[in-house]
PDB file of C-alpha atoms in Angstrom:
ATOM      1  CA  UNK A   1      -4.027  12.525   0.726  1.00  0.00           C
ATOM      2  CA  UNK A   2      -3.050  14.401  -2.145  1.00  0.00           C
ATOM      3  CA  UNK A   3      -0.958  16.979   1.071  1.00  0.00           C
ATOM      4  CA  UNK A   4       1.220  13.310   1.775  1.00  0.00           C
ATOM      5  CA  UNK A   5       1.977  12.754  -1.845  1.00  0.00           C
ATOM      6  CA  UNK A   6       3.246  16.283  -2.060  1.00  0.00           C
ATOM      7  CA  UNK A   7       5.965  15.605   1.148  1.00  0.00           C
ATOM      8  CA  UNK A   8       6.513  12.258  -0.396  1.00  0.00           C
ATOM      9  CA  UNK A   9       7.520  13.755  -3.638  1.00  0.00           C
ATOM     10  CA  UNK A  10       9.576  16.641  -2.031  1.00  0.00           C
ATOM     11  CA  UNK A  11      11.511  13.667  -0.445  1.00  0.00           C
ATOM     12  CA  UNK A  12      11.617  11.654  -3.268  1.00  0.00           C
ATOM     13  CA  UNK A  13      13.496  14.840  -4.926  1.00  0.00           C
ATOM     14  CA  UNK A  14      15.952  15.961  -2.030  1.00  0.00           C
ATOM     15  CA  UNK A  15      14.086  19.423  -1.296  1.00  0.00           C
ATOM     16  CA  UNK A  16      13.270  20.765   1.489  1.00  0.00           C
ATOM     17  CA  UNK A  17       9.851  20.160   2.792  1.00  0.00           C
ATOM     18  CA  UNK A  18       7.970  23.219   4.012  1.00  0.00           C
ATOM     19  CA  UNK A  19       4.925  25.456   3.744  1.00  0.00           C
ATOM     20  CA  UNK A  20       6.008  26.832   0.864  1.00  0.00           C
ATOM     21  CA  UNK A  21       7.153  23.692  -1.532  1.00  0.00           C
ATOM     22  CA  UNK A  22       4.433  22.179  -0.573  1.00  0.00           C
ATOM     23  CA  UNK A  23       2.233  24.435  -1.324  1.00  0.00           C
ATOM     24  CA  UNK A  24       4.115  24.790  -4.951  1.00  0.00           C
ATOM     25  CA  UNK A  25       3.552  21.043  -5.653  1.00  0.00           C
ATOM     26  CA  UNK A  26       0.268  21.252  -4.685  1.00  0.00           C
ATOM     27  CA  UNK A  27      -0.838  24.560  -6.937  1.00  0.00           C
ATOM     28  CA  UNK A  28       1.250  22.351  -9.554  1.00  0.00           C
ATOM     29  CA  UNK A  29      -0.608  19.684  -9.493  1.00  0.00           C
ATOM     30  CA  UNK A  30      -3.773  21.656  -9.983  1.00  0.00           C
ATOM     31  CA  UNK A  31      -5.154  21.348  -6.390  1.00  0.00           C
ATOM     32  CA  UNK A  32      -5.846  24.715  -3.980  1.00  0.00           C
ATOM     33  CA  UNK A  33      -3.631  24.246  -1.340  1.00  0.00           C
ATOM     34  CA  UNK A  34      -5.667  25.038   2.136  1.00  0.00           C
ATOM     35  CA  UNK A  35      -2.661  26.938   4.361  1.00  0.00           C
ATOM     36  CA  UNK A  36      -4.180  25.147   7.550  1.00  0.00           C
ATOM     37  CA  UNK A  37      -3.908  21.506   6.022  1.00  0.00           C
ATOM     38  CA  UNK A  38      -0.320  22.156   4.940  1.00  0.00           C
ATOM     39  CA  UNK A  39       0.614  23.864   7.944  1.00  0.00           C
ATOM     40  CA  UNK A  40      -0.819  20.765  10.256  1.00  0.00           C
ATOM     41  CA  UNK A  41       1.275  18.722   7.570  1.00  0.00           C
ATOM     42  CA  UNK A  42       4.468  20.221   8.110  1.00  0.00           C
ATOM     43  CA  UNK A  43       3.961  19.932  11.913  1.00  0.00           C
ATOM     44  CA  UNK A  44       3.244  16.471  11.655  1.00  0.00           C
ATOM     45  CA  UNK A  45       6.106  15.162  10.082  1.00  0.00           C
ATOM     46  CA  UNK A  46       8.684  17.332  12.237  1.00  0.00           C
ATOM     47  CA  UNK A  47       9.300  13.672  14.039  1.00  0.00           C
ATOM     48  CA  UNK A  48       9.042  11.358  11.331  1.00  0.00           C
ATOM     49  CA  UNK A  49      11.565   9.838   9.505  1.00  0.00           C
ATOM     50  CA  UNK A  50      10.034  10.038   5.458  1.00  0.00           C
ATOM     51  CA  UNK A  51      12.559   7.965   4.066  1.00  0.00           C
ATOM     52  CA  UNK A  52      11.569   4.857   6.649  1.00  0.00           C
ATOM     53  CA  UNK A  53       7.966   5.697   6.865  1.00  0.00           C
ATOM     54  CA  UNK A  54       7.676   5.094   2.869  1.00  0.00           C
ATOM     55  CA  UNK A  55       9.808   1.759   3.000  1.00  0.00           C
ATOM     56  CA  UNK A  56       7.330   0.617   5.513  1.00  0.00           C
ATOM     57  CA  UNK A  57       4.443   2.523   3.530  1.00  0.00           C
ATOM     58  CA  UNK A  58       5.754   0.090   0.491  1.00  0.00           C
ATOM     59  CA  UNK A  59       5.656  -3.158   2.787  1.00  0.00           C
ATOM     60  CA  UNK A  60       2.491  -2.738   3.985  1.00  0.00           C
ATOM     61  CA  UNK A  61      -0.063  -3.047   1.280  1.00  0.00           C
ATOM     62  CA  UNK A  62       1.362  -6.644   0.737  1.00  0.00           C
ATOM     63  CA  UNK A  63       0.706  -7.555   4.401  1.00  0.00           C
ATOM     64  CA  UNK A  64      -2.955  -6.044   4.410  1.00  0.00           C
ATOM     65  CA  UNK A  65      -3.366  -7.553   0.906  1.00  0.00           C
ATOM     66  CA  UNK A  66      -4.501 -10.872   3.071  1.00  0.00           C
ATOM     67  CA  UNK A  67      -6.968  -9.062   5.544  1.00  0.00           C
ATOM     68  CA  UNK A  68      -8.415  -7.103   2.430  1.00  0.00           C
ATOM     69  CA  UNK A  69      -9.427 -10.567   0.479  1.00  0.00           C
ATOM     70  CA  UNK A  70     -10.733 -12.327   3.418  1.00  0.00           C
ATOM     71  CA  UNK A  71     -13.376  -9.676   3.827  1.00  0.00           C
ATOM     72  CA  UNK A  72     -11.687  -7.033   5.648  1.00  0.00           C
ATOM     73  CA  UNK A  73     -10.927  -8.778   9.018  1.00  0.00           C
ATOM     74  CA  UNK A  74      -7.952  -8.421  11.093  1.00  0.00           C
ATOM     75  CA  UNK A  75      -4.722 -10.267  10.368  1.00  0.00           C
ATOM     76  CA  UNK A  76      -6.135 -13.043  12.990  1.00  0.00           C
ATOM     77  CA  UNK A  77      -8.421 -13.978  10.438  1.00  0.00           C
ATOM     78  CA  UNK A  78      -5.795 -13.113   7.839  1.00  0.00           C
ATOM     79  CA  UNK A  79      -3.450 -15.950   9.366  1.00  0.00           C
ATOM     80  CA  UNK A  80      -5.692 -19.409   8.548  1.00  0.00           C
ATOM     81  CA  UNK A  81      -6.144 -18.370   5.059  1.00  0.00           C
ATOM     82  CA  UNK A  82      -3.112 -17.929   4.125  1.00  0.00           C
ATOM     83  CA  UNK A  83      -2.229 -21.200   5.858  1.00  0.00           C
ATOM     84  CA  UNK A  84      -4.808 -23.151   4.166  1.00  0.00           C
ATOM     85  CA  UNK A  85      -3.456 -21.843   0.964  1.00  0.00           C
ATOM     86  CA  UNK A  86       0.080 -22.648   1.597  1.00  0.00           C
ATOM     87  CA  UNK A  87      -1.174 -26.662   2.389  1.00  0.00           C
ATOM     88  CA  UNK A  88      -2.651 -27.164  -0.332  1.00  0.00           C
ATOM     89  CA  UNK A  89      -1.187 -29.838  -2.603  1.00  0.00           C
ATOM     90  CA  UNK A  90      -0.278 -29.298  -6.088  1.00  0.00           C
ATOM     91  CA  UNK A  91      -2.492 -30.748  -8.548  1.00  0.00           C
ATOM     92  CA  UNK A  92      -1.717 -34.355 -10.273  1.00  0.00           C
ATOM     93  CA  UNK A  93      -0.512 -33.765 -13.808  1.00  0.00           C
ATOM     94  CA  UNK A  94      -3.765 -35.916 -15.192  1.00  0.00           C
ATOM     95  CA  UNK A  95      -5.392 -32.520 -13.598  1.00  0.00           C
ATOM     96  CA  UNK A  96      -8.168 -34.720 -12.099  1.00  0.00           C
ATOM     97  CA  UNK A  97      -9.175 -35.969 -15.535  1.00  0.00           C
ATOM     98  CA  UNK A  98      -7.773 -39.677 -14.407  1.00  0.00           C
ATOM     99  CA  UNK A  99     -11.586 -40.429 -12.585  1.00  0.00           C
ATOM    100  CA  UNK A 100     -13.546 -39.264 -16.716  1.00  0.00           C
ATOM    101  CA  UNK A 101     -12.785 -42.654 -18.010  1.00  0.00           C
ATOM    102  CA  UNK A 102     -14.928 -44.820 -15.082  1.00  0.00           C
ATOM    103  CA  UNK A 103     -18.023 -42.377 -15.813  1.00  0.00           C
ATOM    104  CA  UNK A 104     -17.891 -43.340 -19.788  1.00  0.00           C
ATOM    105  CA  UNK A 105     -17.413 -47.685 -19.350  1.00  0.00           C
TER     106      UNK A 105
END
């Protein structure tokens, strides 16, 4: 992951992303870069767009938040619980204390 960050950080900056700056980062950041992990890395992203796939990357943690809390199903299961949640009614001001006084005479 740490081979992502690097690119991500190189865009972040405005630099050119290649073997070499990534490797930099990498060695900067105290990690041995493997050649054949950031060679595969530069050939990956030759069709990506970084600057979308991070604004997307950004939006998606809050839409698999959901999924994540309802035990790791898909967003199918994701759907009714955030439903539920979003019918619920707010709570009285009395916050349900009203009922105490019957139980004492």
């Amino acid at each position: 992951m740490e081979y992502v960050y690097a690119a991500m950080l190189l865009h972040s900056a405005e630099k050119n992303i290649d073997e070499d700056a990534v490797s930099a980062v990498l060695t900067a950041a105290g990690v041995d870069a493997d050649g054949a992990r950031v060679k595969a890395l530069i050939a990956s992203l030759g069709s990506v767009d970084i600057g979308e796939a991070m604004a997307t990357a950004v939006a998606a943690p809050v839409a698999s938040a959901a999924p994540a809390a309802a035990g790791g199903g898909g967003a199918a299961e994701a759907a009714p619980v955030e439903e539920a949640a979003a019918e619920e009614e707010p709570e009285e001001e009395g916050g349900g204390f009203e009922g105490l006084g019957s139980l004492f005479g």
